[in-house]
Amino acid sequence: MRKKNTLFLAVFTIWAVAGRICYSQTDKGHFMVGGSIGNLSFQNDYFGISFSPTVGYFVIDNLVTGLIPSFEYDSFKLPNGNKTKSTSLGVGPFVRYYFGEGKLKPLLNASFLYYKNTTKPGYSPVDPNDPVLEKDHIIKQSYKFIQAGGGVAYFLSKSIAVEGIVNYGHYMDYNILGSDKSNEVNISLGFQIFLGK
């Protein structure tokens, strides 16, 4: 019985140490680069997608902070056959915390982004002198987006992980006519590459 317990303890210790060595990518001093795709939608007359690269640094074990440049595109077809197209470019900080030491790591995520948006309506304005419109009937506006949520990262190898995250977000839009606010739940899928010692 003592031999079995000793053998079990030895195997468990080796497994725990090996797991720590193989999946310690989230330790302080490591870097993380990658990206995610979200808001991907194909409907009858609508297409939307967002892509957000990430660059981060682990300031302490399991806690990474960094920057997210973001790109969003929407296009929908109007009854008149024309398309309204919208493009948004944004950037902002993010913070993320990973739990555990194995291949599967739950995570918490939060970010704040500032966007500039350009929309080309697929219709002629009722009033060509509308103050919202720029040259060629283009609408320009800015908005802030804050989100928080959670998900899971699965490590395919020592340095590559795939992630799925569900976030709750809050939009604050600003244009010449004033401001507007809205909320959303979004799902993003992505990958990360972990670089370090």
mmCIF file of N, CA and C in Angstrom, residues 69-159:
data_model
loop_
_atom_site.group_PDB
_atom_site.id
_atom_site.type_symbol
_atom_site.label_atom_id
_atom_site.label_comp_id
_atom_site.label_asym_id
_atom_site.label_seq_id
_atom_site.Cartn_x
_atom_site.Cartn_y
_atom_site.Cartn_z
ATOM 1 N N PRO A 69 -6.403 47.574 -31.260
ATOM 2 C CA PRO A 69 -6.914 48.320 -32.404
ATOM 3 C C PRO A 69 -8.087 47.519 -32.978
ATOM 4 N N SER A 70 -9.127 48.174 -33.419
ATOM 5 C CA SER A 70 -10.319 47.445 -33.854
ATOM 6 C C SER A 70 -10.866 47.996 -35.169
ATOM 7 N N PHE A 71 -11.403 47.083 -35.983
ATOM 8 C CA PHE A 71 -12.006 47.443 -37.265
ATOM 9 C C PHE A 71 -13.388 46.805 -37.341
ATOM 10 N N GLU A 72 -14.390 47.597 -37.705
ATOM 11 C CA GLU A 72 -15.755 47.085 -37.872
ATOM 12 C C GLU A 72 -16.310 47.526 -39.220
ATOM 13 N N TYR A 73 -17.052 46.626 -39.849
ATOM 14 C CA TYR A 73 -17.659 46.937 -41.148
ATOM 15 C C TYR A 73 -19.082 46.396 -41.180
ATOM 16 N N ASP A 74 -20.000 47.220 -41.655
ATOM 17 C CA ASP A 74 -21.401 46.820 -41.819
ATOM 18 C C ASP A 74 -21.886 47.263 -43.189
ATOM 19 N N SER A 75 -22.700 46.432 -43.807
ATOM 20 C CA SER A 75 -23.296 46.772 -45.098
ATOM 21 C C SER A 75 -24.691 46.169 -45.159
ATOM 22 N N PHE A 76 -25.675 46.987 -45.516
ATOM 23 C CA PHE A 76 -27.015 46.422 -45.701
ATOM 24 C C PHE A 76 -27.685 47.036 -46.917
ATOM 25 N N LYS A 77 -28.448 46.192 -47.583
ATOM 26 C CA LYS A 77 -29.111 46.577 -48.824
ATOM 27 C C LYS A 77 -30.481 47.165 -48.517
ATOM 28 N N LEU A 78 -30.749 48.306 -49.133
ATOM 29 C CA LEU A 78 -32.024 48.992 -48.944
ATOM 30 C C LEU A 78 -33.048 48.523 -49.972
ATOM 31 N N PRO A 79 -34.341 48.785 -49.721
ATOM 32 C CA PRO A 79 -35.377 48.403 -50.695
ATOM 33 C C PRO A 79 -35.153 48.993 -52.085
ATOM 34 N N ASN A 80 -34.440 50.143 -52.165
ATOM 35 C CA ASN A 80 -34.188 50.748 -53.482
ATOM 36 C C ASN A 80 -33.034 50.072 -54.228
ATOM 37 N N GLY A 81 -32.438 49.043 -53.599
ATOM 38 C CA GLY A 81 -31.344 48.310 -54.242
ATOM 39 C C GLY A 81 -29.965 48.821 -53.894
ATOM 40 N N ASN A 82 -29.865 50.024 -53.341
ATOM 41 C CA ASN A 82 -28.570 50.579 -52.948
ATOM 42 C C ASN A 82 -28.124 50.020 -51.599
ATOM 43 N N LYS A 83 -26.837 50.169 -51.312
ATOM 44 C CA LYS A 83 -26.294 49.689 -50.048
ATOM 45 C C LYS A 83 -25.843 50.848 -49.175
ATOM 46 N N THR A 84 -26.118 50.729 -47.889
ATOM 47 C CA THR A 84 -25.551 51.634 -46.902
ATOM 48 C C THR A 84 -24.352 50.929 -46.288
ATOM 49 N N LYS A 85 -23.199 51.597 -46.299
ATOM 50 C CA LYS A 85 -21.965 50.997 -45.794
ATOM 51 C C LYS A 85 -21.418 51.826 -44.645
ATOM 52 N N SER A 86 -20.949 51.124 -43.616
ATOM 53 C CA SER A 86 -20.428 51.792 -42.432
ATOM 54 C C SER A 86 -19.089 51.169 -42.036
ATOM 55 N N THR A 87 -18.101 52.011 -41.790
ATOM 56 C CA THR A 87 -16.774 51.552 -41.379
ATOM 57 C C THR A 87 -16.373 52.267 -40.096
ATOM 58 N N SER A 88 -15.878 51.498 -39.120
ATOM 59 C CA SER A 88 -15.432 52.075 -37.852
ATOM 60 C C SER A 88 -14.013 51.623 -37.545
ATOM 61 N N LEU A 89 -13.183 52.563 -37.109
ATOM 62 C CA LEU A 89 -11.825 52.269 -36.659
ATOM 63 C C LEU A 89 -11.700 52.736 -35.222
ATOM 64 N N GLY A 90 -11.175 51.857 -34.364
ATOM 65 C CA GLY A 90 -11.068 52.212 -32.958
ATOM 66 C C GLY A 90 -9.790 51.710 -32.324
ATOM 67 N N VAL A 91 -9.519 52.214 -31.131
ATOM 68 C CA VAL A 91 -8.357 51.764 -30.366
ATOM 69 C C VAL A 91 -8.632 52.019 -28.891
ATOM 70 N N GLY A 92 -8.050 51.173 -28.044
ATOM 71 C CA GLY A 92 -8.229 51.362 -26.612
ATOM 72 C C GLY A 92 -7.536 50.290 -25.806
ATOM 73 N N PRO A 93 -7.507 50.465 -24.484
ATOM 74 C CA PRO A 93 -6.843 49.502 -23.603
ATOM 75 C C PRO A 93 -7.745 48.322 -23.251
ATOM 76 N N PHE A 94 -7.113 47.220 -22.887
ATOM 77 C CA PHE A 94 -7.855 46.069 -22.373
ATOM 78 C C PHE A 94 -7.099 45.483 -21.188
ATOM 79 N N VAL A 95 -7.819 44.739 -20.372
ATOM 80 C CA VAL A 95 -7.219 43.994 -19.272
ATOM 81 C C VAL A 95 -7.902 42.635 -19.227
ATOM 82 N N ARG A 96 -7.119 41.598 -18.947
ATOM 83 C CA ARG A 96 -7.661 40.233 -18.956
ATOM 84 C C ARG A 96 -6.962 39.416 -17.874
ATOM 85 N N TYR A 97 -7.743 38.586 -17.186
ATOM 86 C CA TYR A 97 -7.171 37.727 -16.141
ATOM 87 C C TYR A 97 -7.493 36.267 -16.442
ATOM 88 N N TYR A 98 -6.461 35.425 -16.430
ATOM 89 C CA TYR A 98 -6.597 33.991 -16.677
ATOM 90 C C TYR A 98 -6.549 33.236 -15.352
ATOM 91 N N PHE A 99 -7.362 32.174 -15.260
ATOM 92 C CA PHE A 99 -7.398 31.339 -14.064
ATOM 93 C C PHE A 99 -6.853 29.949 -14.378
ATOM 94 N N GLY A 100 -6.144 29.354 -13.427
ATOM 95 C CA GLY A 100 -5.702 27.973 -13.578
ATOM 96 C C GLY A 100 -4.340 27.843 -14.226
ATOM 97 N N GLU A 101 -3.883 26.584 -14.298
ATOM 98 C CA GLU A 101 -2.552 26.289 -14.821
ATOM 99 C C GLU A 101 -2.564 25.266 -15.949
ATOM 100 N N GLY A 102 -3.710 24.722 -16.301
ATOM 101 C CA GLY A 102 -3.764 23.671 -17.310
ATOM 102 C C GLY A 102 -4.003 24.187 -18.712
ATOM 103 N N LYS A 103 -4.385 23.283 -19.597
ATOM 104 C CA LYS A 103 -4.658 23.652 -20.989
ATOM 105 C C LYS A 103 -5.905 24.517 -21.119
ATOM 106 N N LEU A 104 -6.870 24.294 -20.249
ATOM 107 C CA LEU A 104 -8.139 25.021 -20.300
ATOM 108 C C LEU A 104 -8.149 26.071 -19.191
ATOM 109 N N LYS A 105 -8.191 27.347 -19.580
ATOM 110 C CA LYS A 105 -8.128 28.422 -18.593
ATOM 111 C C LYS A 105 -9.332 29.355 -18.733
ATOM 112 N N PRO A 106 -10.197 29.406 -17.717
ATOM 113 C CA PRO A 106 -11.255 30.422 -17.721
ATOM 114 C C PRO A 106 -10.611 31.806 -17.651
ATOM 115 N N LEU A 107 -11.335 32.821 -18.120
ATOM 116 C CA LEU A 107 -10.778 34.175 -18.109
ATOM 117 C C LEU A 107 -11.865 35.218 -17.912
ATOM 118 N N LEU A 108 -11.460 36.365 -17.384
ATOM 119 C CA LEU A 108 -12.302 37.554 -17.300
ATOM 120 C C LEU A 108 -11.669 38.629 -18.167
ATOM 121 N N ASN A 109 -12.500 39.451 -18.803
ATOM 122 C CA ASN A 109 -12.012 40.385 -19.807
ATOM 123 C C ASN A 109 -12.754 41.715 -19.692
ATOM 124 N N ALA A 110 -12.032 42.828 -19.882
ATOM 125 C CA ALA A 110 -12.664 44.147 -19.930
ATOM 126 C C ALA A 110 -11.876 45.034 -20.883
ATOM 127 N N SER A 111 -12.582 45.935 -21.573
ATOM 128 C CA SER A 111 -11.898 46.842 -22.500
ATOM 129 C C SER A 111 -12.706 48.122 -22.681
ATOM 130 N N PHE A 112 -12.001 49.160 -23.129
ATOM 131 C CA PHE A 112 -12.615 50.448 -23.441
ATOM 132 C C PHE A 112 -12.033 50.912 -24.769
ATOM 133 N N LEU A 113 -12.902 51.203 -25.751
ATOM 134 C CA LEU A 113 -12.422 51.626 -27.068
ATOM 135 C C LEU A 113 -13.088 52.920 -27.504
ATOM 136 N N TYR A 114 -12.318 53.720 -28.216
ATOM 137 C CA TYR A 114 -12.823 54.951 -28.820
ATOM 138 C C TYR A 114 -12.810 54.762 -30.331
ATOM 139 N N TYR A 115 -13.956 54.989 -30.978
ATOM 140 C CA TYR A 115 -14.112 54.733 -32.414
ATOM 141 C C TYR A 115 -14.409 56.012 -33.189
ATOM 142 N N LYS A 116 -13.961 56.024 -34.438
ATOM 143 C CA LYS A 116 -14.388 56.999 -35.439
ATOM 144 C C LYS A 116 -15.137 56.215 -36.509
ATOM 145 N N ASN A 117 -16.325 56.685 -36.850
ATOM 146 C CA ASN A 117 -17.185 55.968 -37.783
ATOM 147 C C ASN A 117 -17.502 56.832 -39.002
ATOM 148 N N THR A 118 -17.511 56.193 -40.176
ATOM 149 C CA THR A 118 -17.924 56.837 -41.420
ATOM 150 C C THR A 118 -19.014 55.991 -42.059
ATOM 151 N N THR A 119 -20.146 56.611 -42.352
ATOM 152 C CA THR A 119 -21.269 55.907 -42.970
ATOM 153 C C THR A 119 -21.630 56.574 -44.291
ATOM 154 N N LYS A 120 -21.747 55.766 -45.320
ATOM 155 C CA LYS A 120 -22.181 56.238 -46.643
ATOM 156 C C LYS A 120 -23.592 55.707 -46.870
ATOM 157 N N PRO A 121 -24.621 56.567 -46.696
ATOM 158 C CA PRO A 121 -25.998 56.099 -46.874
ATOM 159 C C PRO A 121 -26.271 55.700 -48.325
ATOM 160 N N GLY A 122 -27.117 54.714 -48.489
ATOM 161 C CA GLY A 122 -27.479 54.258 -49.829
ATOM 162 C C GLY A 122 -28.717 54.948 -50.359
ATOM 163 N N TYR A 123 -28.957 56.162 -49.904
ATOM 164 C CA TYR A 123 -30.132 56.913 -50.348
ATOM 165 C C TYR A 123 -29.778 58.401 -50.391
ATOM 166 N N SER A 124 -30.547 59.154 -51.111
ATOM 167 C CA SER A 124 -30.362 60.605 -51.154
ATOM 168 C C SER A 124 -31.039 61.218 -49.936
ATOM 169 N N PRO A 125 -30.375 62.145 -49.271
ATOM 170 C CA PRO A 125 -30.983 62.745 -48.082
ATOM 171 C C PRO A 125 -32.200 63.585 -48.441
ATOM 172 N N VAL A 126 -33.127 63.668 -47.500
ATOM 173 C CA VAL A 126 -34.305 64.510 -47.694
ATOM 174 C C VAL A 126 -33.872 65.970 -47.787
ATOM 175 N N ASP A 127 -32.913 66.336 -46.943
ATOM 176 C CA ASP A 127 -32.376 67.697 -46.948
ATOM 177 C C ASP A 127 -30.879 67.636 -47.239
ATOM 178 N N PRO A 128 -30.453 68.007 -48.446
ATOM 179 C CA PRO A 128 -29.025 67.953 -48.784
ATOM 180 C C PRO A 128 -28.159 68.816 -47.880
ATOM 181 N N ASN A 129 -28.768 69.790 -47.201
ATOM 182 C CA ASN A 129 -28.018 70.665 -46.297
ATOM 183 C C ASN A 129 -28.080 70.194 -44.844
ATOM 184 N N ASP A 130 -28.480 68.956 -44.639
ATOM 185 C CA ASP A 130 -28.539 68.378 -43.303
ATOM 186 C C ASP A 130 -27.176 68.552 -42.625
ATOM 187 N N PRO A 131 -27.126 69.117 -41.394
ATOM 188 C CA PRO A 131 -25.840 69.385 -40.741
ATOM 189 C C PRO A 131 -25.046 68.128 -40.389
ATOM 190 N N VAL A 132 -25.692 66.972 -40.356
ATOM 191 C CA VAL A 132 -24.981 65.731 -40.043
ATOM 192 C C VAL A 132 -24.134 65.276 -41.221
ATOM 193 N N LEU A 133 -24.537 65.657 -42.436
ATOM 194 C CA LEU A 133 -23.876 65.156 -43.637
ATOM 195 C C LEU A 133 -22.597 65.914 -43.961
ATOM 196 N N GLU A 134 -21.582 65.158 -44.367
ATOM 197 C CA GLU A 134 -20.336 65.734 -44.860
ATOM 198 C C GLU A 134 -20.413 65.745 -46.388
ATOM 199 N N LYS A 135 -19.283 66.032 -47.024
ATOM 200 C CA LYS A 135 -19.211 66.021 -48.483
ATOM 201 C C LYS A 135 -19.629 64.646 -49.005
ATOM 202 N N ASP A 136 -20.317 64.600 -50.126
ATOM 203 C CA ASP A 136 -20.802 63.365 -50.760
ATOM 204 C C ASP A 136 -21.786 62.617 -49.868
ATOM 205 N N HIS A 137 -22.488 63.347 -48.999
ATOM 206 C CA HIS A 137 -23.527 62.758 -48.139
ATOM 207 C C HIS A 137 -22.973 61.688 -47.198
ATOM 208 N N ILE A 138 -21.762 61.878 -46.724
ATOM 209 C CA ILE A 138 -21.158 60.936 -45.776
ATOM 210 C C ILE A 138 -21.443 61.410 -44.351
ATOM 211 N N ILE A 139 -21.823 60.474 -43.498
ATOM 212 C CA ILE A 139 -22.078 60.786 -42.092
ATOM 213 C C ILE A 139 -20.854 60.362 -41.284
ATOM 214 N N LYS A 140 -20.318 61.280 -40.486
ATOM 215 C CA LYS A 140 -19.177 60.964 -39.632
ATOM 216 C C LYS A 140 -19.576 61.166 -38.177
ATOM 217 N N GLN A 141 -19.166 60.224 -37.345
ATOM 218 C CA GLN A 141 -19.454 60.344 -35.927
ATOM 219 C C GLN A 141 -18.394 59.588 -35.134
ATOM 220 N N SER A 142 -18.405 59.785 -33.843
ATOM 221 C CA SER A 142 -17.494 59.049 -32.964
ATOM 222 C C SER A 142 -18.316 58.371 -31.880
ATOM 223 N N TYR A 143 -17.758 57.320 -31.314
ATOM 224 C CA TYR A 143 -18.437 56.681 -30.193
ATOM 225 C C TYR A 143 -17.443 55.969 -29.298
ATOM 226 N N LYS A 144 -17.873 55.793 -28.056
ATOM 227 C CA LYS A 144 -17.083 55.065 -27.065
ATOM 228 C C LYS A 144 -17.788 53.750 -26.786
ATOM 229 N N PHE A 145 -16.985 52.729 -26.515
ATOM 230 C CA PHE A 145 -17.546 51.403 -26.264
ATOM 231 C C PHE A 145 -16.797 50.770 -25.102
ATOM 232 N N ILE A 146 -17.522 50.429 -24.055
ATOM 233 C CA ILE A 146 -16.934 49.753 -22.910
ATOM 234 C C ILE A 146 -17.609 48.399 -22.771
ATOM 235 N N GLN A 147 -16.804 47.360 -22.495
ATOM 236 C CA GLN A 147 -17.383 46.026 -22.368
ATOM 237 C C GLN A 147 -16.639 45.216 -21.313
ATOM 238 N N ALA A 148 -17.338 44.240 -20.763
ATOM 239 C CA ALA A 148 -16.756 43.325 -19.790
ATOM 240 C C ALA A 148 -17.430 41.975 -19.950
ATOM 241 N N GLY A 149 -16.685 40.929 -19.674
ATOM 242 C CA GLY A 149 -17.260 39.593 -19.819
ATOM 243 C C GLY A 149 -16.294 38.509 -19.411
ATOM 244 N N GLY A 150 -16.590 37.317 -19.854
ATOM 245 C CA GLY A 150 -15.760 36.174 -19.506
ATOM 246 C C GLY A 150 -15.783 35.130 -20.594
ATOM 247 N N GLY A 151 -14.880 34.186 -20.467
ATOM 248 C CA GLY A 151 -14.795 33.134 -21.472
ATOM 249 C C GLY A 151 -13.792 32.084 -21.065
ATOM 250 N N VAL A 152 -13.235 31.450 -22.070
ATOM 251 C CA VAL A 152 -12.282 30.375 -21.812
ATOM 252 C C VAL A 152 -11.221 30.359 -22.904
ATOM 253 N N ALA A 153 -9.997 30.028 -22.514
ATOM 254 C CA ALA A 153 -8.892 29.854 -23.462
ATOM 255 C C ALA A 153 -8.461 28.393 -23.415
ATOM 256 N N TYR A 154 -8.287 27.803 -24.586
ATOM 257 C CA TYR A 154 -7.802 26.424 -24.666
ATOM 258 C C TYR A 154 -6.449 26.437 -25.373
ATOM 259 N N PHE A 155 -5.419 25.940 -24.689
ATOM 260 C CA PHE A 155 -4.066 25.957 -25.230
ATOM 261 C C PHE A 155 -3.837 24.739 -26.122
ATOM 262 N N LEU A 156 -3.677 25.018 -27.416
ATOM 263 C CA LEU A 156 -3.409 23.961 -28.389
ATOM 264 C C LEU A 156 -1.972 23.479 -28.288
ATOM 265 N N SER A 157 -1.091 24.372 -27.855
ATOM 266 C CA SER A 157 0.323 24.040 -27.689
ATOM 267 C C SER A 157 0.863 24.912 -26.567
ATOM 268 N N LYS A 158 2.164 24.866 -26.401
ATOM 269 C CA LYS A 158 2.794 25.640 -25.334
ATOM 270 C C LYS A 158 2.592 27.139 -25.506
ATOM 271 N N SER A 159 2.425 27.588 -26.748
ATOM 272 C CA SER A 159 2.371 29.033 -26.974
ATOM 273 C C SER A 159 1.162 29.526 -27.772
#
